């Protein structure tokens, strides 16, 4: 049976504060990464406009909002 590391419940307050700050920093980095990913994905309107410009398709603007027809 593998031995598990012993965790002391009497950790010094400075160690707990340091761990809390590391977790906060990691959380900030994850939020920033998520924001960058969201910014990197082009919007549907942009993609549709791009297709319109390069394909010369006459779009059906009367279609339902979730549908793109040409």
Short mmCIF file of N, CA and C in Angstrom, two decimals:
data_model
loop_
_atom_site.label_atom_id
_atom_site.label_comp_id
_atom_site.label_asym_id
_atom_site.label_seq_id
_atom_site.Cartn_x
_atom_site.Cartn_y
_atom_site.Cartn_z
N UNK A 1 0.86 -1.18 0.00
CA UNK A 1 0.00 0.00 0.00
C UNK A 1 0.89 1.23 0.00
N UNK A 2 0.69 2.14 -1.02
CA UNK A 2 1.53 3.34 -1.08
C UNK A 2 1.25 4.28 0.10
N UNK A 3 2.29 4.90 0.57
CA UNK A 3 2.15 5.85 1.68
C UNK A 3 1.70 7.21 1.15
N UNK A 4 0.74 7.80 1.81
CA UNK A 4 0.28 9.14 1.44
C UNK A 4 1.09 10.16 2.22
N UNK A 5 1.31 11.34 1.63
CA UNK A 5 2.06 12.36 2.36
C UNK A 5 1.26 12.81 3.58
N UNK A 6 1.97 13.11 4.62
CA UNK A 6 1.35 13.57 5.85
C UNK A 6 1.07 15.06 5.71
N UNK A 7 -0.18 15.45 5.97
CA UNK A 7 -0.57 16.84 5.89
C UNK A 7 -0.79 17.35 7.30
N UNK A 8 -0.07 18.37 7.66
CA UNK A 8 -0.20 18.93 8.99
C UNK A 8 -1.31 19.96 9.01
N UNK A 9 -2.14 19.88 10.01
CA UNK A 9 -3.20 20.88 10.16
C UNK A 9 -2.70 22.12 10.88
N UNK A 10 -1.45 22.08 11.30
CA UNK A 10 -0.87 23.20 12.03
C UNK A 10 0.15 23.92 11.16
N UNK A 11 -0.21 24.22 9.91
CA UNK A 11 0.69 24.93 9.00
C UNK A 11 0.83 26.37 9.48
N UNK A 12 1.99 26.94 9.32
CA UNK A 12 2.15 28.35 9.68
C UNK A 12 1.26 29.22 8.78
N UNK A 13 0.79 30.32 9.33
CA UNK A 13 -0.10 31.22 8.60
C UNK A 13 0.57 31.75 7.33
N UNK A 14 1.88 31.94 7.36
CA UNK A 14 2.57 32.46 6.18
C UNK A 14 2.50 31.45 5.03
N UNK A 15 2.58 30.17 5.33
CA UNK A 15 2.49 29.15 4.28
C UNK A 15 1.10 29.14 3.67
N UNK A 16 0.09 29.29 4.50
CA UNK A 16 -1.29 29.33 4.00
C UNK A 16 -1.53 30.58 3.15
N UNK A 17 -0.98 31.70 3.59
CA UNK A 17 -1.13 32.94 2.81
C UNK A 17 -0.43 32.82 1.46
N UNK A 18 0.75 32.22 1.48
CA UNK A 18 1.51 32.04 0.23
C UNK A 18 0.73 31.13 -0.73
N UNK A 19 0.16 30.05 -0.22
CA UNK A 19 -0.62 29.15 -1.06
C UNK A 19 -1.86 29.85 -1.60
N UNK A 20 -2.53 30.64 -0.76
CA UNK A 20 -3.70 31.39 -1.19
C UNK A 20 -3.34 32.37 -2.31
N UNK A 21 -2.21 33.06 -2.16
CA UNK A 21 -1.78 34.01 -3.19
C UNK A 21 -1.43 33.28 -4.48
N UNK A 22 -0.82 32.11 -4.40
CA UNK A 22 -0.51 31.34 -5.60
C UNK A 22 -1.79 30.91 -6.31
N UNK A 23 -2.79 30.51 -5.55
CA UNK A 23 -4.07 30.12 -6.15
C UNK A 23 -4.76 31.31 -6.80
N UNK A 24 -4.70 32.46 -6.17
CA UNK A 24 -5.28 33.67 -6.75
C UNK A 24 -4.59 34.03 -8.06
N UNK A 25 -3.26 33.93 -8.08
CA UNK A 25 -2.50 34.24 -9.29
C UNK A 25 -2.84 33.26 -10.41
N UNK A 26 -2.95 32.00 -10.08
CA UNK A 26 -3.33 31.00 -11.08
C UNK A 26 -4.73 31.27 -11.62
N UNK A 27 -5.63 31.67 -10.74
CA UNK A 27 -6.99 32.01 -11.17
C UNK A 27 -6.98 33.21 -12.12
N UNK A 28 -6.18 34.23 -11.81
CA UNK A 28 -6.05 35.40 -12.69
C UNK A 28 -5.52 34.99 -14.06
N UNK A 29 -4.49 34.14 -14.08
CA UNK A 29 -3.93 33.69 -15.36
C UNK A 29 -4.96 32.93 -16.18
N UNK A 30 -5.74 32.07 -15.53
CA UNK A 30 -6.76 31.31 -16.25
C UNK A 30 -7.82 32.24 -16.83
N UNK A 31 -8.22 33.26 -16.07
CA UNK A 31 -9.20 34.23 -16.58
C UNK A 31 -8.64 34.99 -17.79
N UNK A 32 -7.38 35.40 -17.72
CA UNK A 32 -6.75 36.10 -18.84
C UNK A 32 -6.68 35.21 -20.07
N UNK A 33 -6.32 33.93 -19.88
CA UNK A 33 -6.26 33.00 -21.00
C UNK A 33 -7.63 32.83 -21.64
N UNK A 34 -8.67 32.75 -20.82
CA UNK A 34 -10.03 32.61 -21.32
C UNK A 34 -10.42 33.84 -22.12
N UNK A 35 -10.09 35.03 -21.62
CA UNK A 35 -10.40 36.27 -22.35
C UNK A 35 -9.68 36.31 -23.69
N UNK A 36 -8.41 35.89 -23.73
CA UNK A 36 -7.67 35.89 -24.99
C UNK A 36 -8.30 34.93 -26.00
N UNK A 37 -8.73 33.78 -25.52
CA UNK A 37 -9.37 32.80 -26.40
C UNK A 37 -10.67 33.36 -26.96
N UNK A 38 -11.44 34.06 -26.13
CA UNK A 38 -12.70 34.64 -26.60
C UNK A 38 -12.44 35.72 -27.64
N UNK A 39 -11.37 36.50 -27.45
CA UNK A 39 -11.04 37.55 -28.41
C UNK A 39 -10.54 36.97 -29.72
N UNK A 40 -9.94 35.79 -29.68
CA UNK A 40 -9.36 35.19 -30.87
C UNK A 40 -10.40 34.57 -31.80
N UNK A 41 -11.58 34.26 -31.30
CA UNK A 41 -12.62 33.63 -32.10
C UNK A 41 -13.42 34.73 -32.80
N UNK A 42 -13.45 34.71 -34.13
CA UNK A 42 -14.20 35.76 -34.84
C UNK A 42 -15.70 35.59 -34.64
N UNK A 43 -16.39 36.70 -34.62
CA UNK A 43 -17.83 36.65 -34.43
C UNK A 43 -18.51 36.11 -35.69
N UNK A 44 -19.72 35.59 -35.52
CA UNK A 44 -20.48 35.06 -36.65
C UNK A 44 -20.74 36.16 -37.67
N UNK A 45 -21.00 37.37 -37.20
CA UNK A 45 -21.25 38.48 -38.13
C UNK A 45 -20.02 38.76 -38.98
N UNK A 46 -18.85 38.72 -38.37
CA UNK A 46 -17.61 38.97 -39.12
C UNK A 46 -17.39 37.89 -40.17
N UNK A 47 -17.58 36.63 -39.78
CA UNK A 47 -17.39 35.53 -40.71
C UNK A 47 -18.38 35.62 -41.86
N UNK A 48 -19.63 35.94 -41.55
CA UNK A 48 -20.66 36.07 -42.58
C UNK A 48 -20.30 37.20 -43.54
N UNK A 49 -19.84 38.32 -43.01
CA UNK A 49 -19.45 39.46 -43.86
C UNK A 49 -18.26 39.07 -44.74
N UNK A 50 -17.33 38.34 -44.19
CA UNK A 50 -16.18 37.89 -44.97
C UNK A 50 -16.61 36.98 -46.12
N UNK A 51 -17.49 36.01 -45.84
CA UNK A 51 -18.00 35.14 -46.89
C UNK A 51 -18.73 35.95 -47.96
N UNK A 52 -19.49 36.95 -47.55
CA UNK A 52 -20.22 37.78 -48.49
C UNK A 52 -19.25 38.48 -49.44
N UNK A 53 -18.17 39.02 -48.88
CA UNK A 53 -17.21 39.76 -49.70
C UNK A 53 -16.45 38.88 -50.67
N UNK A 54 -16.12 37.64 -50.27
CA UNK A 54 -15.28 36.82 -51.14
C UNK A 54 -16.07 35.87 -52.02
N UNK A 55 -17.33 35.62 -51.70
CA UNK A 55 -18.06 34.60 -52.47
C UNK A 55 -19.08 35.18 -53.45
N UNK A 56 -19.42 36.41 -53.29
CA UNK A 56 -20.42 37.07 -54.14
C UNK A 56 -21.77 36.35 -54.10
N UNK A 57 -22.10 35.80 -52.95
CA UNK A 57 -23.40 35.15 -52.76
C UNK A 57 -24.40 36.22 -52.33
N UNK A 58 -25.58 36.18 -52.90
CA UNK A 58 -26.65 37.07 -52.44
C UNK A 58 -27.32 36.41 -51.25
N UNK A 59 -27.16 37.01 -50.08
CA UNK A 59 -27.68 36.42 -48.86
C UNK A 59 -29.17 36.69 -48.71
N UNK A 60 -29.88 35.72 -48.14
CA UNK A 60 -31.30 35.85 -47.83
C UNK A 60 -31.42 36.40 -46.42
N UNK A 61 -31.63 37.71 -46.31
CA UNK A 61 -31.70 38.34 -45.01
C UNK A 61 -33.05 38.14 -44.32
N UNK A 62 -34.00 37.55 -45.00
CA UNK A 62 -35.32 37.28 -44.44
C UNK A 62 -35.34 35.97 -43.65
N UNK A 63 -34.25 35.22 -43.64
CA UNK A 63 -34.18 33.92 -42.95
C UNK A 63 -34.25 34.13 -41.44
N UNK A 64 -34.55 33.04 -40.74
CA UNK A 64 -34.59 33.06 -39.28
C UNK A 64 -33.21 33.46 -38.74
N UNK A 65 -33.14 34.03 -37.54
CA UNK A 65 -31.85 34.48 -37.00
C UNK A 65 -30.78 33.39 -36.90
N UNK A 66 -31.17 32.16 -36.63
CA UNK A 66 -30.18 31.09 -36.47
C UNK A 66 -29.78 30.46 -37.80
N UNK A 67 -30.40 30.89 -38.90
CA UNK A 67 -30.09 30.31 -40.21
C UNK A 67 -29.38 31.31 -41.10
N UNK A 68 -28.48 30.81 -41.88
CA UNK A 68 -27.82 31.62 -42.89
C UNK A 68 -28.13 31.00 -44.23
N UNK A 69 -28.80 31.76 -45.08
CA UNK A 69 -29.17 31.25 -46.39
C UNK A 69 -28.59 32.15 -47.47
N UNK A 70 -28.31 31.53 -48.60
CA UNK A 70 -27.79 32.31 -49.70
C UNK A 70 -28.34 31.82 -51.00
#
